[in-house]
Amino acid sequence: MAASPDSAPPKSAVTVLEINICNGCIMNKQINQVETLAILGVPPAFDQPLHVGRPNLGSRQQFNAYIESIWERRWLTNNGPLVQELEAALADYLQVKHLILVNNGTIALEIAAKASGLVGEVIMPSMTFAATPHAFQWQGMTPIFCDITPYPHNIDPTQVEALITPQTTAVVGVHLWGMPCNVAALTEIAQRHNLRLIFDAAHAFGCTHNGRFIGNYGDAEIFSFHATKFFNTLEGGAIATNDDHIAAQASAMRNFGFTGQDQVGFVGTNGKMDETAAAMGLVSLACIDDFIAVNQRNYQAYKEELADIPGIQLLPFDEAERNNFQYIVTEIDETLTGFSRDEMLRVLQAENVLVRRYFYPGCHRGQPYAASPKHTPVPLPVTERVVDQALGFPTGTAVTPDDIQRICQILRLLVNINSQQRQLLKRHLIKKL
Ligand code: T4K
């Protein structure tokens, strides 16, 4: 298959790079020369896109059987039997006293905030998905952004105290990429200032900290079981807590604040998980060890492949703990790679490797937070460096070690090309903007 004239690289680049778009090297293309890069107009390395967040699917047969049972029972939602079964199974898995399933991680955060009595200002990292600050802002609270540590990319406890004001009611840590926050330091600060401590553990289901599952720390922790998470319930989430009062409040709040039939105790919302979501959760739970094993295999493959590529630093998991390995995150150091993170992203996306700039440009630079300086009272230099350098790679059950080897061949080629080729490629990237 030859490249069409439309997709051929510009003539100047063809001449100087001596690009040779031949039939043979394209079908099963060898990624060993600049001219084999799809950004120059030849076909991509992958026929189908490789996604970050392609859902893991368990047994279709088992899922169908659950759907049949839902059909038979005519019990579709409102604390149905599958929701109750999944709730008990997840509480048991995490060894936590209370686990309250809800319909997504954002609602889990909103309910956890309300159930913990939060108002006023809440200190949190900007280096997170928009859902973290939005859940609090949506309820009339004020997210105050704090910087992160260079590794892991979590809220920096040494900076939290300076942000505490008389309006502060909580600190929210995010266990980004499933890597635990400095729980001890945050707990100490929260206790000393009489603040609530909530963890956004959207990425950290199945991970431990000091040998204990995430879900057991702070006043409450929340999970996301969105389709893109390694363990999913289609859409879904949960609040995990060992606090009986928070659990009772959260449980009622997900059901409009009903505390009994015809009895509304306080304001609530509709955070109920339905039976199909719970069915998916039960199917996913049956395969959770397999999903983690695949993620770990892929992580090891990236680790080995990236080891000899300068300037592409894989964020390591603490292998003394249990990890879910669901996010493969690197930091790109342009001074060593010769290409910026965004240039690499464009080269890789042209190859159908849909890498992601999670969480660019940082919540503090998005609305409504950018519009008011009150959200960002201090500079966030580490966050701003990381959002410019972080690049997330595809993993999960849809990705194989061969895919990873091929992805890393592209990276190796980019990092090792000579300066003349690099300049030409960069000019080409600029032209394509
Ligand atoms: N806190 C944190 C720290 C979070 O990261 C999140 C969510 C939350 C709180 C809130 O939890 P939820 O309310 O969402 O439960 C995704 C997810 O929508 C979001 O859940 C997640 N974090 C965030 C990090 O990522 P996108 O914008 O990356 O999704 P999208 O649609 O681009 O999908 C990613 C890739 O996966 C695509 O390339 C396509 C592929 N895909 C996606 C879906 C949904 C599939 O192949 N099949 C699918 O069904 O946000």
mmCIF file of C-alpha atoms in Angstrom, residues 96-355:
data_model
loop_
_atom_site.group_PDB
_atom_site.id
_atom_site.type_symbol
_atom_site.label_atom_id
_atom_site.label_comp_id
_atom_site.label_asym_id
_atom_site.label_seq_id
_atom_site.Cartn_x
_atom_site.Cartn_y
_atom_site.Cartn_z
ATOM 1 C CA VAL A 96 -13.049 -1.345 54.994
ATOM 2 C CA LYS A 97 -16.045 -0.970 57.304
ATOM 3 C CA HIS A 98 -18.332 0.877 54.873
ATOM 4 C CA LEU A 99 -18.379 1.007 51.107
ATOM 5 C CA ILE A 100 -21.220 2.930 49.483
ATOM 6 C CA LEU A 101 -21.645 2.463 45.764
ATOM 7 C CA VAL A 102 -22.731 5.462 43.702
ATOM 8 C CA ASN A 103 -23.190 6.217 40.035
ATOM 9 C CA ASN A 104 -19.806 7.858 39.375
ATOM 10 C CA GLY A 105 -16.669 9.143 41.072
ATOM 11 C CA THR A 106 -17.680 12.800 40.795
ATOM 12 C CA ILE A 107 -20.896 12.198 42.713
ATOM 13 C CA ALA A 108 -18.848 10.165 45.205
ATOM 14 C CA LEU A 109 -16.697 13.250 45.845
ATOM 15 C CA GLU A 110 -19.744 15.511 46.141
ATOM 16 C CA ILE A 111 -21.441 13.190 48.598
ATOM 17 C CA ALA A 112 -18.251 12.616 50.602
ATOM 18 C CA ALA A 113 -17.845 16.394 50.895
ATOM 19 C CA LYS A 114 -21.435 16.931 52.049
ATOM 20 C CA ALA A 115 -21.453 13.933 54.357
ATOM 21 C CA SER A 116 -18.247 15.223 55.977
ATOM 22 C CA GLY A 117 -19.855 18.638 56.552
ATOM 23 C CA LEU A 118 -17.469 20.600 54.372
ATOM 24 C CA VAL A 119 -18.013 24.270 53.585
ATOM 25 C CA GLY A 120 -15.733 27.190 52.733
ATOM 26 C CA GLU A 121 -12.238 26.482 51.421
ATOM 27 C CA VAL A 122 -10.833 23.092 50.549
ATOM 28 C CA ILE A 123 -7.121 22.639 49.800
ATOM 29 C CA MET A 124 -6.297 20.273 46.958
ATOM 30 C CA PRO A 125 -3.769 19.763 44.148
ATOM 31 C CA SER A 126 -4.312 21.352 40.757
ATOM 32 C CA MET A 127 -2.619 18.311 39.228
ATOM 33 C CA THR A 128 -5.748 16.201 38.932
ATOM 34 C CA PHE A 129 -8.738 15.597 36.682
ATOM 35 C CA ALA A 130 -11.232 18.488 36.515
ATOM 36 C CA ALA A 131 -13.755 16.423 38.492
ATOM 37 C CA THR A 132 -11.801 16.909 41.728
ATOM 38 C CA PRO A 133 -12.177 20.678 42.077
ATOM 39 C CA HIS A 134 -15.504 20.742 40.241
ATOM 40 C CA ALA A 135 -17.151 18.466 42.804
ATOM 41 C CA PHE A 136 -16.440 21.034 45.527
ATOM 42 C CA GLN A 137 -16.978 24.190 43.458
ATOM 43 C CA TRP A 138 -20.318 22.790 42.290
ATOM 44 C CA GLN A 139 -21.447 22.780 45.922
ATOM 45 C CA GLY A 140 -20.391 26.337 46.635
ATOM 46 C CA MET A 141 -17.039 25.520 48.214
ATOM 47 C CA THR A 142 -13.779 27.123 47.115
ATOM 48 C CA PRO A 143 -10.992 24.879 45.844
ATOM 49 C CA ILE A 144 -7.586 26.273 46.854
ATOM 50 C CA PHE A 145 -4.793 24.785 44.792
ATOM 51 C CA CYS A 146 -1.586 23.500 46.304
ATOM 52 C CA ASP A 147 1.583 22.381 44.546
ATOM 53 C CA ILE A 148 2.681 18.746 44.251
ATOM 54 C CA THR A 149 5.903 16.890 44.946
ATOM 55 C CA PRO A 150 8.078 15.996 41.928
ATOM 56 C CA TYR A 151 7.484 12.309 42.717
ATOM 57 C CA PRO A 152 4.904 11.033 43.141
ATOM 58 C CA HIS A 153 2.714 13.736 41.599
ATOM 59 C CA ASN A 154 0.712 14.260 44.797
ATOM 60 C CA ILE A 155 -0.147 17.210 47.032
ATOM 61 C CA ASP A 156 2.946 18.529 48.814
ATOM 62 C CA PRO A 157 2.236 18.416 52.574
ATOM 63 C CA THR A 158 4.975 20.968 53.267
ATOM 64 C CA GLN A 159 2.935 23.558 51.356
ATOM 65 C CA VAL A 160 -0.497 22.767 52.735
ATOM 66 C CA GLU A 161 -0.149 24.612 56.023
ATOM 67 C CA ALA A 162 0.598 27.966 54.400
ATOM 68 C CA LEU A 163 -2.741 27.735 52.569
ATOM 69 C CA ILE A 164 -4.883 27.134 55.653
ATOM 70 C CA THR A 165 -7.156 30.066 56.551
ATOM 71 C CA PRO A 166 -10.048 30.396 59.011
ATOM 72 C CA GLN A 167 -12.327 29.349 56.114
ATOM 73 C CA THR A 168 -10.523 26.057 55.472
ATOM 74 C CA THR A 169 -12.490 22.937 56.378
ATOM 75 C CA ALA A 170 -10.627 20.174 54.574
ATOM 76 C CA VAL A 171 -7.594 18.929 52.729
ATOM 77 C CA VAL A 172 -8.206 16.714 49.714
ATOM 78 C CA GLY A 173 -5.347 14.481 48.612
ATOM 79 C CA VAL A 174 -5.454 12.768 45.236
ATOM 80 C CA HIS A 175 -3.603 9.443 44.959
ATOM 81 C CA LEU A 176 -2.653 10.288 41.401
ATOM 82 C CA TRP A 177 -1.891 7.380 39.062
ATOM 83 C CA GLY A 178 -2.715 5.104 42.023
ATOM 84 C CA MET A 179 0.396 6.253 43.891
ATOM 85 C CA PRO A 180 -0.476 7.040 47.514
ATOM 86 C CA CYS A 181 -0.200 10.532 48.977
ATOM 87 C CA ASN A 182 1.966 11.185 52.010
ATOM 88 C CA VAL A 183 -0.895 10.051 54.227
ATOM 89 C CA ALA A 184 0.965 10.382 57.537
ATOM 90 C CA ALA A 185 1.983 14.003 56.977
ATOM 91 C CA LEU A 186 -1.477 15.002 55.730
ATOM 92 C CA THR A 187 -3.182 13.242 58.648
ATOM 93 C CA GLU A 188 -0.961 15.035 61.119
ATOM 94 C CA ILE A 189 -1.702 18.450 59.556
ATOM 95 C CA ALA A 190 -5.441 17.762 59.364
ATOM 96 C CA GLN A 191 -5.579 16.664 63.000
ATOM 97 C CA ARG A 192 -3.542 19.618 64.247
ATOM 98 C CA HIS A 193 -5.805 22.102 62.441
ATOM 99 C CA ASN A 194 -9.037 20.210 63.064
ATOM 100 C CA LEU A 195 -9.658 19.741 59.350
ATOM 101 C CA ARG A 196 -11.312 16.911 57.490
ATOM 102 C CA LEU A 197 -9.061 14.789 55.297
ATOM 103 C CA ILE A 198 -10.635 13.336 52.155
ATOM 104 C CA PHE A 199 -8.802 11.333 49.511
ATOM 105 C CA ASP A 200 -9.725 11.250 45.866
ATOM 106 C CA ALA A 201 -8.681 7.663 45.195
ATOM 107 C CA ALA A 202 -10.267 7.562 41.730
ATOM 108 C CA HIS A 203 -7.068 5.981 40.366
ATOM 109 C CA ALA A 204 -6.158 3.874 43.371
ATOM 110 C CA PHE A 205 -8.603 1.001 43.631
ATOM 111 C CA GLY A 206 -6.676 -2.152 44.555
ATOM 112 C CA CYS A 207 -3.586 -0.253 45.745
ATOM 113 C CA THR A 208 -2.118 -0.422 49.225
ATOM 114 C CA HIS A 209 -0.257 2.048 51.393
ATOM 115 C CA ASN A 210 1.848 0.556 54.197
ATOM 116 C CA GLY A 211 0.255 -2.764 53.335
ATOM 117 C CA ARG A 212 -3.301 -1.502 53.955
ATOM 118 C CA PHE A 213 -5.721 -0.914 51.114
ATOM 119 C CA ILE A 214 -6.414 2.632 49.981
ATOM 120 C CA GLY A 215 -10.006 3.212 51.095
ATOM 121 C CA ASN A 216 -9.073 3.040 54.752
ATOM 122 C CA TYR A 217 -7.386 6.418 55.106
ATOM 123 C CA GLY A 218 -8.558 9.903 56.057
ATOM 124 C CA ASP A 219 -12.206 10.564 56.908
ATOM 125 C CA ALA A 220 -13.325 9.102 53.597
ATOM 126 C CA GLU A 221 -11.868 8.058 50.258
ATOM 127 C CA ILE A 222 -13.635 7.939 46.933
ATOM 128 C CA PHE A 223 -13.161 5.670 43.927
ATOM 129 C CA SER A 224 -14.126 5.966 40.287
ATOM 130 C CA PHE A 225 -15.255 2.838 38.488
ATOM 131 C CA HIS A 226 -15.637 4.610 35.151
ATOM 132 C CA ALA A 227 -15.222 2.542 31.982
ATOM 133 C CA THR A 228 -11.671 3.836 31.538
ATOM 134 C CA LYS A 229 -10.579 2.578 34.970
ATOM 135 C CA PHE A 230 -8.940 -0.860 35.133
ATOM 136 C CA PHE A 231 -11.826 -2.050 37.309
ATOM 137 C CA ASN A 232 -15.056 -0.680 35.921
ATOM 138 C CA THR A 233 -18.794 -0.729 36.425
ATOM 139 C CA LEU A 234 -19.472 1.082 33.097
ATOM 140 C CA GLU A 235 -20.107 4.294 35.054
ATOM 141 C CA GLY A 236 -19.743 4.084 38.798
ATOM 142 C CA GLY A 237 -17.924 5.029 41.927
ATOM 143 C CA ALA A 238 -17.840 4.514 45.667
ATOM 144 C CA ILE A 239 -17.244 6.170 49.004
ATOM 145 C CA ALA A 240 -15.162 4.114 51.419
ATOM 146 C CA THR A 241 -14.970 5.044 55.069
ATOM 147 C CA ASN A 242 -14.494 3.599 58.529
ATOM 148 C CA ASP A 243 -16.572 6.442 60.012
ATOM 149 C CA ASP A 244 -20.131 5.309 60.883
ATOM 150 C CA HIS A 245 -21.598 8.821 60.802
ATOM 151 C CA ILE A 246 -20.143 9.712 57.391
ATOM 152 C CA ALA A 247 -21.303 6.342 56.074
ATOM 153 C CA ALA A 248 -24.884 6.834 57.298
ATOM 154 C CA GLN A 249 -25.030 10.346 55.863
ATOM 155 C CA ALA A 250 -23.515 9.307 52.530
ATOM 156 C CA SER A 251 -25.822 6.343 52.236
ATOM 157 C CA ALA A 252 -28.905 8.536 52.674
ATOM 158 C CA MET A 253 -27.517 11.382 50.555
ATOM 159 C CA ARG A 254 -27.117 9.175 47.502
ATOM 160 C CA ASN A 255 -30.886 8.556 47.773
ATOM 161 C CA PHE A 256 -32.166 12.159 47.959
ATOM 162 C CA GLY A 257 -31.504 12.322 51.712
ATOM 163 C CA PHE A 258 -34.196 9.780 52.589
ATOM 164 C CA THR A 259 -33.639 8.398 56.082
ATOM 165 C CA GLY A 260 -36.766 6.226 56.011
ATOM 166 C CA GLN A 261 -39.844 5.781 53.891
ATOM 167 C CA ASP A 262 -41.493 9.192 53.387
ATOM 168 C CA GLN A 263 -38.818 10.711 55.608
ATOM 169 C CA VAL A 264 -36.238 13.113 54.247
ATOM 170 C CA GLY A 265 -33.540 13.865 56.797
ATOM 171 C CA PHE A 266 -31.431 16.333 54.834
ATOM 172 C CA VAL A 267 -30.544 17.457 51.358
ATOM 173 C CA GLY A 268 -29.438 14.673 49.074
ATOM 174 C CA THR A 269 -28.967 13.862 45.450
ATOM 175 C CA ASN A 270 -29.494 10.943 43.099
ATOM 176 C CA GLY A 271 -26.258 8.996 43.350
ATOM 177 C CA LYS A 272 -27.695 5.506 43.041
ATOM 178 C CA MET A 273 -25.916 2.810 41.087
ATOM 179 C CA ASP A 274 -28.172 0.689 38.886
ATOM 180 C CA GLU A 275 -28.177 -3.081 38.562
ATOM 181 C CA THR A 276 -26.453 -3.276 35.173
ATOM 182 C CA ALA A 277 -23.531 -1.267 36.523
ATOM 183 C CA ALA A 278 -23.326 -3.563 39.540
ATOM 184 C CA ALA A 279 -23.433 -6.584 37.214
ATOM 185 C CA MET A 280 -20.462 -5.189 35.313
ATOM 186 C CA GLY A 281 -18.712 -4.632 38.636
ATOM 187 C CA LEU A 282 -19.226 -8.231 39.695
ATOM 188 C CA VAL A 283 -17.916 -9.430 36.336
ATOM 189 C CA SER A 284 -14.906 -7.114 36.622
ATOM 190 C CA LEU A 285 -14.228 -8.198 40.191
ATOM 191 C CA ALA A 286 -14.044 -11.832 39.116
ATOM 192 C CA CYS A 287 -11.165 -10.853 36.778
ATOM 193 C CA ILE A 288 -9.447 -8.254 38.891
ATOM 194 C CA ASP A 289 -6.294 -10.311 39.482
ATOM 195 C CA ASP A 290 -5.992 -10.961 35.743
ATOM 196 C CA PHE A 291 -6.422 -7.256 34.941
ATOM 197 C CA ILE A 292 -3.733 -6.310 37.451
ATOM 198 C CA ALA A 293 -1.408 -9.039 36.149
ATOM 199 C CA VAL A 294 -1.759 -7.724 32.589
ATOM 200 C CA ASN A 295 -1.159 -4.148 33.732
ATOM 201 C CA GLN A 296 1.900 -5.260 35.675
ATOM 202 C CA ARG A 297 3.229 -7.190 32.682
ATOM 203 C CA ASN A 298 2.782 -4.083 30.528
ATOM 204 C CA TYR A 299 4.410 -1.873 33.138
ATOM 205 C CA GLN A 300 7.436 -4.209 33.207
ATOM 206 C CA ALA A 301 7.592 -4.128 29.404
ATOM 207 C CA TYR A 302 7.584 -0.318 29.368
ATOM 208 C CA LYS A 303 10.153 -0.267 32.167
ATOM 209 C CA GLU A 304 12.524 -2.530 30.247
ATOM 210 C CA GLU A 305 12.003 -0.835 26.897
ATOM 211 C CA LEU A 306 12.348 2.704 28.244
ATOM 212 C CA ALA A 307 15.406 1.949 30.363
ATOM 213 C CA ASP A 308 17.842 2.763 27.536
ATOM 214 C CA ILE A 309 15.958 5.789 26.173
ATOM 215 C CA PRO A 310 17.325 8.980 27.699
ATOM 216 C CA GLY A 311 14.902 11.719 28.702
ATOM 217 C CA ILE A 312 11.791 9.531 28.973
ATOM 218 C CA GLN A 313 11.379 8.848 32.658
ATOM 219 C CA LEU A 314 8.796 6.246 33.605
ATOM 220 C CA LEU A 315 7.114 7.009 36.936
ATOM 221 C CA PRO A 316 7.919 3.953 39.029
ATOM 222 C CA PHE A 317 5.428 2.209 41.281
ATOM 223 C CA ASP A 318 6.524 1.232 44.765
ATOM 224 C CA GLU A 319 6.889 -2.485 44.179
ATOM 225 C CA ALA A 320 6.775 -3.206 47.930
ATOM 226 C CA GLU A 321 3.072 -2.280 47.821
ATOM 227 C CA ARG A 322 0.115 -3.678 45.866
ATOM 228 C CA ASN A 323 -0.453 -1.557 42.777
ATOM 229 C CA ASN A 324 -3.009 -1.654 39.992
ATOM 230 C CA PHE A 325 -0.411 -0.400 37.440
ATOM 231 C CA GLN A 326 -3.249 1.168 35.435
ATOM 232 C CA TYR A 327 -1.494 4.405 34.511
ATOM 233 C CA ILE A 328 1.767 4.355 32.582
ATOM 234 C CA VAL A 329 3.032 7.885 33.034
ATOM 235 C CA THR A 330 6.312 9.305 31.823
ATOM 236 C CA GLU A 331 8.013 12.649 32.077
ATOM 237 C CA ILE A 332 9.642 13.922 28.915
ATOM 238 C CA ASP A 333 12.836 15.926 29.352
ATOM 239 C CA GLU A 334 13.230 17.799 26.087
ATOM 240 C CA THR A 335 16.861 18.656 26.823
ATOM 241 C CA LEU A 336 17.625 14.927 26.525
ATOM 242 C CA THR A 337 15.072 13.765 23.971
ATOM 243 C CA GLY A 338 15.410 16.671 21.553
ATOM 244 C CA PHE A 339 11.617 16.785 21.259
ATOM 245 C CA SER A 340 9.069 18.367 23.541
ATOM 246 C CA ARG A 341 6.294 16.313 25.103
ATOM 247 C CA ASP A 342 3.798 17.843 22.673
ATOM 248 C CA GLU A 343 5.976 17.057 19.652
ATOM 249 C CA MET A 344 6.258 13.460 20.830
ATOM 250 C CA LEU A 345 2.523 13.313 21.331
ATOM 251 C CA ARG A 346 1.910 14.372 17.739
ATOM 252 C CA VAL A 347 4.411 11.892 16.335
ATOM 253 C CA LEU A 348 2.887 9.066 18.391
ATOM 254 C CA GLN A 349 -0.712 9.988 17.661
ATOM 255 C CA ALA A 350 0.090 9.919 13.943
ATOM 256 C CA GLU A 351 1.167 6.298 14.530
ATOM 257 C CA ASN A 352 -2.238 5.596 16.151
ATOM 258 C CA VAL A 353 -0.713 5.560 19.623
ATOM 259 C CA LEU A 354 -3.176 7.846 21.369
ATOM 260 C CA VAL A 355 -0.988 9.002 24.252
#
